[in-house]
PDB file of C-alpha atoms in Angstrom:
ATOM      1  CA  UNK K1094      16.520   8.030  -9.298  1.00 55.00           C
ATOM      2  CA  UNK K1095      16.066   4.347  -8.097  1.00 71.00           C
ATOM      3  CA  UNK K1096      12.816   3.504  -6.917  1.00 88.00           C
ATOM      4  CA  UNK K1097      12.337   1.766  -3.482  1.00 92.00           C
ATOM      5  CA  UNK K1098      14.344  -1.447  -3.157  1.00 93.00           C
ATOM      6  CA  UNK K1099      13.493  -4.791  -1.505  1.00 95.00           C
ATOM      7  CA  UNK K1100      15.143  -7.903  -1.317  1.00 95.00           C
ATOM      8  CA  UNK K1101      14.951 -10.645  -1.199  1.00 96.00           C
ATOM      9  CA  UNK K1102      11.963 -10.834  -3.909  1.00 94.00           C
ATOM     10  CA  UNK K1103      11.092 -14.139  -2.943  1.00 96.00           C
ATOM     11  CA  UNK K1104      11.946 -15.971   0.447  1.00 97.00           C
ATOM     12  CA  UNK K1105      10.838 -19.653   1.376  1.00 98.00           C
ATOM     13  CA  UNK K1106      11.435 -20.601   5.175  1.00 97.00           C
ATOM     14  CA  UNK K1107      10.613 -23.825   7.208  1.00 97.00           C
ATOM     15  CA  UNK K1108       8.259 -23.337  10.531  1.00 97.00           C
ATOM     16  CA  UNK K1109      10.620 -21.949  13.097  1.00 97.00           C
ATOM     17  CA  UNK K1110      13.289 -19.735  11.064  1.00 97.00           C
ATOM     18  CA  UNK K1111      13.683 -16.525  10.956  1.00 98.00           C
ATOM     19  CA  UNK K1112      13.289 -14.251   7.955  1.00 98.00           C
ATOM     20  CA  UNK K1113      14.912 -10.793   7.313  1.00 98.00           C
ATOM     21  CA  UNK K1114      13.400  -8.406   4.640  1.00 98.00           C
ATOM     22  CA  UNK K1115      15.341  -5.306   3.661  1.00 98.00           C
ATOM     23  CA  UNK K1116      14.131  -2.074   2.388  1.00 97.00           C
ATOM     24  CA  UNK K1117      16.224   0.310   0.470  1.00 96.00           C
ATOM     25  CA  UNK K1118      14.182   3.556   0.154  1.00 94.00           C
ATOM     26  CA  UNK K1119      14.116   6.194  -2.432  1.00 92.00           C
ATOM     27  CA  UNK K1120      17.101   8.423  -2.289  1.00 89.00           C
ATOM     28  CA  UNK K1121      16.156  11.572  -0.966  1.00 85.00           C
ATOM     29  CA  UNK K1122      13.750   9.860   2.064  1.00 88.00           C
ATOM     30  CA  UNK K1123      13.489   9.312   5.470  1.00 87.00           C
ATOM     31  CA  UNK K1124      10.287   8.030   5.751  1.00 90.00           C
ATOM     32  CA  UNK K1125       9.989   4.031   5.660  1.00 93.00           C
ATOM     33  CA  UNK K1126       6.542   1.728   6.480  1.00 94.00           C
ATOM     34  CA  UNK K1127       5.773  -1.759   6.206  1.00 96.00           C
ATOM     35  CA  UNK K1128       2.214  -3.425   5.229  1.00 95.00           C
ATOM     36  CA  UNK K1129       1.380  -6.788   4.626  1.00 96.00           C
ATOM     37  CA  UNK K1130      -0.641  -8.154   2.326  1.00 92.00           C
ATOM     38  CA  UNK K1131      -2.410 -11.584   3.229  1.00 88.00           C
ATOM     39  CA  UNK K1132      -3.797 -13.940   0.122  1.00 81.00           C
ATOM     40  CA  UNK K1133      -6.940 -12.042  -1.548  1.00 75.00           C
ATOM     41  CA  UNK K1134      -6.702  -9.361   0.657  1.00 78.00           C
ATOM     42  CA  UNK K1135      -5.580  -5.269   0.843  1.00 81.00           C
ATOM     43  CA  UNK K1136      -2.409  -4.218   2.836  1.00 89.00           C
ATOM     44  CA  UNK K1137      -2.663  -3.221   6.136  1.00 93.00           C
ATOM     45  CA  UNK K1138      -0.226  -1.046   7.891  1.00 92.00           C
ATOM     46  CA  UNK K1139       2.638  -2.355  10.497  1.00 95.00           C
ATOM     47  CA  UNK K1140       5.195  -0.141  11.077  1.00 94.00           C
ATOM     48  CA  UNK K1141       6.132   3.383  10.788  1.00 92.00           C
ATOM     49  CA  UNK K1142       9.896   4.462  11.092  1.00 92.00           C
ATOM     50  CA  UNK K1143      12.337   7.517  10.601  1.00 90.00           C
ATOM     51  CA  UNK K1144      15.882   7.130  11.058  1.00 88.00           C
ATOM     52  CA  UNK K1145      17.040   5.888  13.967  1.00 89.00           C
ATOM     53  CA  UNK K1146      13.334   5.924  15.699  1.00 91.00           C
ATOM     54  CA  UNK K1147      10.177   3.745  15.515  1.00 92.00           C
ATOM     55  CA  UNK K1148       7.408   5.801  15.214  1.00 88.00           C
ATOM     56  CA  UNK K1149       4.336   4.355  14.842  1.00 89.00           C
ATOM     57  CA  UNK K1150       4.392   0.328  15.285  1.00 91.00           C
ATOM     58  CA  UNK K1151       0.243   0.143  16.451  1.00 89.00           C
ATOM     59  CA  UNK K1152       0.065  -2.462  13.388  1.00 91.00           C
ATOM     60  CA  UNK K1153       3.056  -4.642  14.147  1.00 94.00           C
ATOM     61  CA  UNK K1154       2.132  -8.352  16.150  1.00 94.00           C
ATOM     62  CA  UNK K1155       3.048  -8.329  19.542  1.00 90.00           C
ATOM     63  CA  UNK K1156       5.531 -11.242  19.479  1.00 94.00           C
ATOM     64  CA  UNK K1157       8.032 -12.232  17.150  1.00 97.00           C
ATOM     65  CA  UNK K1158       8.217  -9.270  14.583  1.00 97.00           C
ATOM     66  CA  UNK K1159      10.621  -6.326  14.645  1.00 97.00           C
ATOM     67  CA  UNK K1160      11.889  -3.466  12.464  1.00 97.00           C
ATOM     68  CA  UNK K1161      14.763  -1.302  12.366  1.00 96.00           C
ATOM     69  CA  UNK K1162      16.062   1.349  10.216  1.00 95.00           C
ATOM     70  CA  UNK K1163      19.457   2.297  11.050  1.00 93.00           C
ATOM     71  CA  UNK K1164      21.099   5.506  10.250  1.00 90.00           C
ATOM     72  CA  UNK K1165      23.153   3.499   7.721  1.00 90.00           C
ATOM     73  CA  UNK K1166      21.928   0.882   5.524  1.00 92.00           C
ATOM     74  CA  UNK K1167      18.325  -0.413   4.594  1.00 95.00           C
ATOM     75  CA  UNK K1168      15.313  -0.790   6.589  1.00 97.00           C
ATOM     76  CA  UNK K1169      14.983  -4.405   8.524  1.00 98.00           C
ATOM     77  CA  UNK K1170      11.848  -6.207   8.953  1.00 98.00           C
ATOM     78  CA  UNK K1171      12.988  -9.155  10.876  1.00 98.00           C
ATOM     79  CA  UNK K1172      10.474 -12.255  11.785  1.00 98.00           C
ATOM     80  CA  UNK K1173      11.311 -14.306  14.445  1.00 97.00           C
ATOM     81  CA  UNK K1174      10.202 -18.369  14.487  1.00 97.00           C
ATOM     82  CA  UNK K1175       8.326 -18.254  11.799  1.00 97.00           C
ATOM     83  CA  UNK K1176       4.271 -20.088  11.059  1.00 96.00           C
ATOM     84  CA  UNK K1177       2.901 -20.912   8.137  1.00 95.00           C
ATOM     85  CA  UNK K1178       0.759 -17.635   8.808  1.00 93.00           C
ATOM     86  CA  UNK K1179       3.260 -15.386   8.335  1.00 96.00           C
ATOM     87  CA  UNK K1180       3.255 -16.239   4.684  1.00 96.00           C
ATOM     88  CA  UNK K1181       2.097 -13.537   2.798  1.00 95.00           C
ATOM     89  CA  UNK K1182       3.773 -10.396   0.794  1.00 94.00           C
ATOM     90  CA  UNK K1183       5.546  -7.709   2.521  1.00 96.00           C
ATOM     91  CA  UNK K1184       5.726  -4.427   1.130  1.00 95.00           C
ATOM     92  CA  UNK K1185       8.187  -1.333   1.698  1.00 96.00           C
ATOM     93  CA  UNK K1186       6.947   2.070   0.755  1.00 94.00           C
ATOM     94  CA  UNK K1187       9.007   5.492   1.231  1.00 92.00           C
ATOM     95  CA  UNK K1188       8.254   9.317   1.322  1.00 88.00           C
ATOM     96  CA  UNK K1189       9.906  12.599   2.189  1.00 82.00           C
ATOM     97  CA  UNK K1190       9.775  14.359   5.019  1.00 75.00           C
ATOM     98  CA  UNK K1191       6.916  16.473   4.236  1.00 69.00           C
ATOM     99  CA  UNK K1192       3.067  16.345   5.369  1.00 60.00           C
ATOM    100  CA  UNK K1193       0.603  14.771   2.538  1.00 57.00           C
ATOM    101  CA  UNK K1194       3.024  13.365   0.247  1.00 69.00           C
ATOM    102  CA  UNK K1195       2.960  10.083  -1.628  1.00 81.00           C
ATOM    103  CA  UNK K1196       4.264   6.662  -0.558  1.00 87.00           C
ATOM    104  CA  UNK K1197       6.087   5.126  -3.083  1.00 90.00           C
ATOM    105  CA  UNK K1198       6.168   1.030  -3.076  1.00 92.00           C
ATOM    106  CA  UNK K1199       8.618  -1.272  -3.429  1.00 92.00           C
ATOM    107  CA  UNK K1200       8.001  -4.403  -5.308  1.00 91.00           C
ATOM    108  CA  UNK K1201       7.106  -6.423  -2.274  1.00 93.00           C
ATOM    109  CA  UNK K1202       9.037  -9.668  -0.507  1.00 96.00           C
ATOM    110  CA  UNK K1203       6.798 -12.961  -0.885  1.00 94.00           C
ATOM    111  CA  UNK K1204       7.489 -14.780   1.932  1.00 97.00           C
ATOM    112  CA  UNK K1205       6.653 -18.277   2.084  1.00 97.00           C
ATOM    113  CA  UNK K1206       6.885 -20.346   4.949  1.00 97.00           C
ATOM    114  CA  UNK K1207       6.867 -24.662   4.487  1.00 95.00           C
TER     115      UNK K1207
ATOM    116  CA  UNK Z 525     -10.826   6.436  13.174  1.00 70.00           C
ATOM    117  CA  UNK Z 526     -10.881   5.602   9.085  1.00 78.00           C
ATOM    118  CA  UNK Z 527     -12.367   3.277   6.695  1.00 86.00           C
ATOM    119  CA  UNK Z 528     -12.706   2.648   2.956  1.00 91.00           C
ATOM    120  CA  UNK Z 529     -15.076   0.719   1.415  1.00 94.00           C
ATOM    121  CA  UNK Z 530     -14.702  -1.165  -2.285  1.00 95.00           C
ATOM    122  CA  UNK Z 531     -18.297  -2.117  -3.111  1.00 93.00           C
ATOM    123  CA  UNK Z 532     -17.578  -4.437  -6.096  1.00 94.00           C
ATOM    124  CA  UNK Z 533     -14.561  -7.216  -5.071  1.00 94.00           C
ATOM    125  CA  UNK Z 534     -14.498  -8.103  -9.444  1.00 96.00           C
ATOM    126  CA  UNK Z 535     -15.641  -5.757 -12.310  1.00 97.00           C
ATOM    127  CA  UNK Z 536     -15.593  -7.485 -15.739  1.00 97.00           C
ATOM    128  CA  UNK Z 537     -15.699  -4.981 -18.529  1.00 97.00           C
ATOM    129  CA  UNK Z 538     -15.682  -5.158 -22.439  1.00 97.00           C
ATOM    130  CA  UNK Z 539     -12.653  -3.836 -23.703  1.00 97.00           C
ATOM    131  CA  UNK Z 540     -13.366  -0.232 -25.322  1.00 97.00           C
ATOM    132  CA  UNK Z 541     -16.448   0.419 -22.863  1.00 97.00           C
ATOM    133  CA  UNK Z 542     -16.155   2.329 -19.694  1.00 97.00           C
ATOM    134  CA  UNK Z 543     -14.840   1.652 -15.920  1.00 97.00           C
ATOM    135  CA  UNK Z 544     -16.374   2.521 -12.495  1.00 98.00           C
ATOM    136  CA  UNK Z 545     -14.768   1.377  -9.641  1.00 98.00           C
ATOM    137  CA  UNK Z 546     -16.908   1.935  -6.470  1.00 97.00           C
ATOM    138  CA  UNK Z 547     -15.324   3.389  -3.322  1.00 97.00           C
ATOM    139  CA  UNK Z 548     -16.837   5.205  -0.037  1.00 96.00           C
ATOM    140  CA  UNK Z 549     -14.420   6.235   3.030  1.00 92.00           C
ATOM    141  CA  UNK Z 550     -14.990   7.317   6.309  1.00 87.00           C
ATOM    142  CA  UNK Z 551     -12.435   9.796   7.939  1.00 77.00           C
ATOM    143  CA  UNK Z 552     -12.642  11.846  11.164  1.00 69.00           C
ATOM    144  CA  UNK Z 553     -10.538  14.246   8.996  1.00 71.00           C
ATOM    145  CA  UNK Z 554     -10.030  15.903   5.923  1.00 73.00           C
ATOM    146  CA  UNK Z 555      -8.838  12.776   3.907  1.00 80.00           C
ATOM    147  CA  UNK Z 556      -6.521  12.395   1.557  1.00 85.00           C
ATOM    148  CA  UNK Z 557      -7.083   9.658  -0.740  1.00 90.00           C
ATOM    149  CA  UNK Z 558      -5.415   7.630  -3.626  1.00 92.00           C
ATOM    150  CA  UNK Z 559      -5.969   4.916  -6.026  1.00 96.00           C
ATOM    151  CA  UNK Z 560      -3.132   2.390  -6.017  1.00 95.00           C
ATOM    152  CA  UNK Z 561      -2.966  -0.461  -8.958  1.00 95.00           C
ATOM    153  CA  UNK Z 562      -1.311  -3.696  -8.620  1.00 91.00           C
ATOM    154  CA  UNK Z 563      -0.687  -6.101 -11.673  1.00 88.00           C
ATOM    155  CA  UNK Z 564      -0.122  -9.350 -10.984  1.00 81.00           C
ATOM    156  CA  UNK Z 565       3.179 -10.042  -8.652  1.00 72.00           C
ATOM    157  CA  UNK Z 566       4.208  -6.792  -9.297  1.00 76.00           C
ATOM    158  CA  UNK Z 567       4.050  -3.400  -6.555  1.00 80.00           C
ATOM    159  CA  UNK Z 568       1.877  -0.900  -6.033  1.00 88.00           C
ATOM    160  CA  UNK Z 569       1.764   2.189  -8.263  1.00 91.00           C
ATOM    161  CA  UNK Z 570      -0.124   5.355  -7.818  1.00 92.00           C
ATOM    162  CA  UNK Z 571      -2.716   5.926 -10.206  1.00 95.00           C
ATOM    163  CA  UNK Z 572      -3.575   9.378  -8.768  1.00 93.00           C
ATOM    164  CA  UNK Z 573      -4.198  11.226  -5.282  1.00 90.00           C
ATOM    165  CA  UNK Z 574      -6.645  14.141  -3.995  1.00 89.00           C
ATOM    166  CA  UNK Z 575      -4.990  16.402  -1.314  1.00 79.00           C
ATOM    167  CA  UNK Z 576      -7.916  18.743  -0.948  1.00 74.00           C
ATOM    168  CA  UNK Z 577      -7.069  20.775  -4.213  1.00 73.00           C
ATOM    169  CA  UNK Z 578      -9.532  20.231  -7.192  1.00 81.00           C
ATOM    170  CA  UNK Z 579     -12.123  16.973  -6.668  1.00 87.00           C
ATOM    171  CA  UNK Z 580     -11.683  15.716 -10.058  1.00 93.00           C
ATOM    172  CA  UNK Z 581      -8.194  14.641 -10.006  1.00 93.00           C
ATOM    173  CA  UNK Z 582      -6.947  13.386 -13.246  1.00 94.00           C
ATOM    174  CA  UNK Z 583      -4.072  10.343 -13.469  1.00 94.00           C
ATOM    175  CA  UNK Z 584      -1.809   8.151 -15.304  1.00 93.00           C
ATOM    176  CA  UNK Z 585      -3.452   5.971 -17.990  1.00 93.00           C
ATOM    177  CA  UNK Z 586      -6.601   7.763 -19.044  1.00 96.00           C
ATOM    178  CA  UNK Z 587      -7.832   7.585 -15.229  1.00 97.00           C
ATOM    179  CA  UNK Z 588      -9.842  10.052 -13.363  1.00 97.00           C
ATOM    180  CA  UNK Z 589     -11.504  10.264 -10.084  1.00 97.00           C
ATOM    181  CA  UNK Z 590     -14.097  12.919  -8.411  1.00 94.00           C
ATOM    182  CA  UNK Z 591     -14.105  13.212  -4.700  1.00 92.00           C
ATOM    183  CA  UNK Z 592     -17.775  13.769  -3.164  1.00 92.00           C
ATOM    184  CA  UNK Z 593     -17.526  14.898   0.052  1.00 88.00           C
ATOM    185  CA  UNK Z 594     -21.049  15.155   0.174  1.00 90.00           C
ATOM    186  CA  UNK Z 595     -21.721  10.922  -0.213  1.00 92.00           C
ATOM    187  CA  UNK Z 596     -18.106  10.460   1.069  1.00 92.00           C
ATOM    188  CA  UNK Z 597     -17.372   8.706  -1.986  1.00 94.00           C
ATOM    189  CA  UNK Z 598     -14.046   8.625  -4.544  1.00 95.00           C
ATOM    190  CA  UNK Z 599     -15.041   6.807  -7.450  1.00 97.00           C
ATOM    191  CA  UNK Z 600     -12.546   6.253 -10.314  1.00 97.00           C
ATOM    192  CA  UNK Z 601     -13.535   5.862 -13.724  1.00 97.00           C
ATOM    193  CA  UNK Z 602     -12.270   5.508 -17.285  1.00 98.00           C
ATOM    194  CA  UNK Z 603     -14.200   6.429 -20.430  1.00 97.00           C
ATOM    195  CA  UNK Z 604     -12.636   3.507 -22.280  1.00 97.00           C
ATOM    196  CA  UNK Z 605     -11.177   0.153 -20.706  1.00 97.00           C
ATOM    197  CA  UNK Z 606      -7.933  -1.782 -22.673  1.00 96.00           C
ATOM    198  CA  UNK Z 607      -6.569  -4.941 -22.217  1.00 96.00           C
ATOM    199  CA  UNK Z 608      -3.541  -3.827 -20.057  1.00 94.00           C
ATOM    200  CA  UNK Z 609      -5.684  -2.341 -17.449  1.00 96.00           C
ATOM    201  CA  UNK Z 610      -6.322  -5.613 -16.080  1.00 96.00           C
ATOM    202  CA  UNK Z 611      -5.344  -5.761 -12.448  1.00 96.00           C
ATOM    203  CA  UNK Z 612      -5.951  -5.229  -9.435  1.00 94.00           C
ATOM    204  CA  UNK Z 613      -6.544  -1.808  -7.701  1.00 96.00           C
ATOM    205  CA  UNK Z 614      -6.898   0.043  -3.888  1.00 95.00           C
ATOM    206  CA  UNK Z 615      -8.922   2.622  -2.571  1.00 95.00           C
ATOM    207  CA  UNK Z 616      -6.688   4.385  -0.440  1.00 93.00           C
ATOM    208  CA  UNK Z 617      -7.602   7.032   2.501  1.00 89.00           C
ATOM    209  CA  UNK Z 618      -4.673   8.212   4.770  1.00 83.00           C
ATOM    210  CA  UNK Z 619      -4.366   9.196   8.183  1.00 72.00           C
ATOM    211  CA  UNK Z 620      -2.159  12.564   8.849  1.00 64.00           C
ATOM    212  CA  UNK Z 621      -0.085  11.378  11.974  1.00 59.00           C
ATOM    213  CA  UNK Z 622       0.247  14.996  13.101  1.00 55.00           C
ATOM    214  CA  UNK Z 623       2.831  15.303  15.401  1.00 57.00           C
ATOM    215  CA  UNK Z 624       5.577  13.932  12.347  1.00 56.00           C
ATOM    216  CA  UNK Z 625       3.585  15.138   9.812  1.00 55.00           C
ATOM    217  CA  UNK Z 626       2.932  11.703   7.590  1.00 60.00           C
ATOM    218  CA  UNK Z 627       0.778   9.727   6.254  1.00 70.00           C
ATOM    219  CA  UNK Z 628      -0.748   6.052   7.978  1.00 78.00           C
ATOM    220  CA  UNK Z 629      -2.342   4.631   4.756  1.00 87.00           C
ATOM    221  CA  UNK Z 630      -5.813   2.465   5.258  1.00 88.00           C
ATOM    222  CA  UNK Z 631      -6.757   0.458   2.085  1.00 91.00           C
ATOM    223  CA  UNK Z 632      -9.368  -1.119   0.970  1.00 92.00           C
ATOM    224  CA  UNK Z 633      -9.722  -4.681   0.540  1.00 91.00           C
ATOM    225  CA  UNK Z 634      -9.320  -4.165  -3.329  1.00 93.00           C
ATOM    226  CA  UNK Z 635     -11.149  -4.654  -6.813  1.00 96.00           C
ATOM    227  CA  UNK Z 636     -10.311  -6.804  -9.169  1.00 95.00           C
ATOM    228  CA  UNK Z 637     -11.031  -5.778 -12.762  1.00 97.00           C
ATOM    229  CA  UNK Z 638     -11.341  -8.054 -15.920  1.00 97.00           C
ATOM    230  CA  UNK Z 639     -11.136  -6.796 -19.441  1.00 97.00           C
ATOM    231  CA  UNK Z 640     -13.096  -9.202 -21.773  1.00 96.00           C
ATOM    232  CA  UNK Z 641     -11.013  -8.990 -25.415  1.00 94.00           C
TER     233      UNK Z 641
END
């Protein structure tokens, strides 16, 4: 069973871009979030979503940031016009639909922006 | 609301002599909580997790921690540190989000631990 999958593993984008970062979860879940990790800190929580639905988004920025998971396909963080502040790594995590399980974590997207 | 607390940002250790790695939550709930380890540009991986079962909870790697409810601490420990146990790691307290039933994880702002050869 693959673990959770994110790509790309590294992304470099000039002031202004956009930047996409996909999530694959584990086979078998539903259950997809999204943290970011700044430079020497934890991760904090953006984004909560089930199929088809957003769920929780109380840690996403107001402007300019915006996930998706589709019923088909991988999980979309998209970040619109990108700063130099949005550099930082982004990390995927998965889990069943069940209360009190685990999250499982993908390796992370470092995004850097120029 | 919920918290957690790492009280030492580094630890530096002696390879072969024990770890303690300081953490105190605060949860309007029952919490659950984890340790999470991160090497260096790598993921996260789950060391171990108390769900409200036994308080010492027993992981990968020779790892253990006890939950105290009673000085709202989770402190893990290892009775003997090695060289490959150098990383990072996250105190971890989650917030049921009842209505779907999952989990809104909090972490702490980590601890970096050194193993001196």
């Amino acid at each position: 069973n693959a673990g959770v999958m994110q790509n790309p593993r590294h992304l470099v984008r000039r002031r202004g871009q956009e930047a996409r970062l996909r999530c694959s979860p584990m086979k078998g879940h539903s259950h997809v979030y999204w943290y970011r990790q700044l430079p020497e800190e934890g991760l904090k929580f953006m984004v909560y979503l089930q199929k088809e639905n957003i769920i929780d988004e109380s840690g996403m920025p107001k402007e300019r940031f915006s996930a998706e998971f589709p019923k088909e396909g991988p999980s979309i963080l998209r970040i619109q016009q990108v700063v130099r502040g949005d550099s930082a790594a982004y990390f995927c995590a998965s889990s069943p639909p069940s209360i009190r399980v685990v999250q499982y974590f993908g390796p992370g997207t470092r995004l850097t922006v120029l | 609301a919920q918290s957690v607390t790492q009280l030492d940002s580094h630890v530096s250790v002696s390879e072969g002599t024990p770890v303690l790695l300081r953490c105190n939550y605060s949860s309007s709930y029952s919490p659950s909580l984890f340790w999470y380890v991160q090497h260096p540009n790598k993921g996260l991986q789950l060391l171990l997790k108390y769900t409200s079962a036994a308080t010492l909870v027993k992981g990968i790697n020779g790892f253990e921690a006890e939950f105290k409810k009673s000085e709202t601490s989770f402190h893990l420990t290892k009775p003997s540190a090695h060289m490959s146990d150098a990383a990072e790691y996250f105190c971890v307290v989650s917030l049921t989000i009842s209505n779907f039933g999952n989990e809104k994880l909090t972490f702490g702002t980590g601890t970096r631990l050194t193993i001196i050869p």
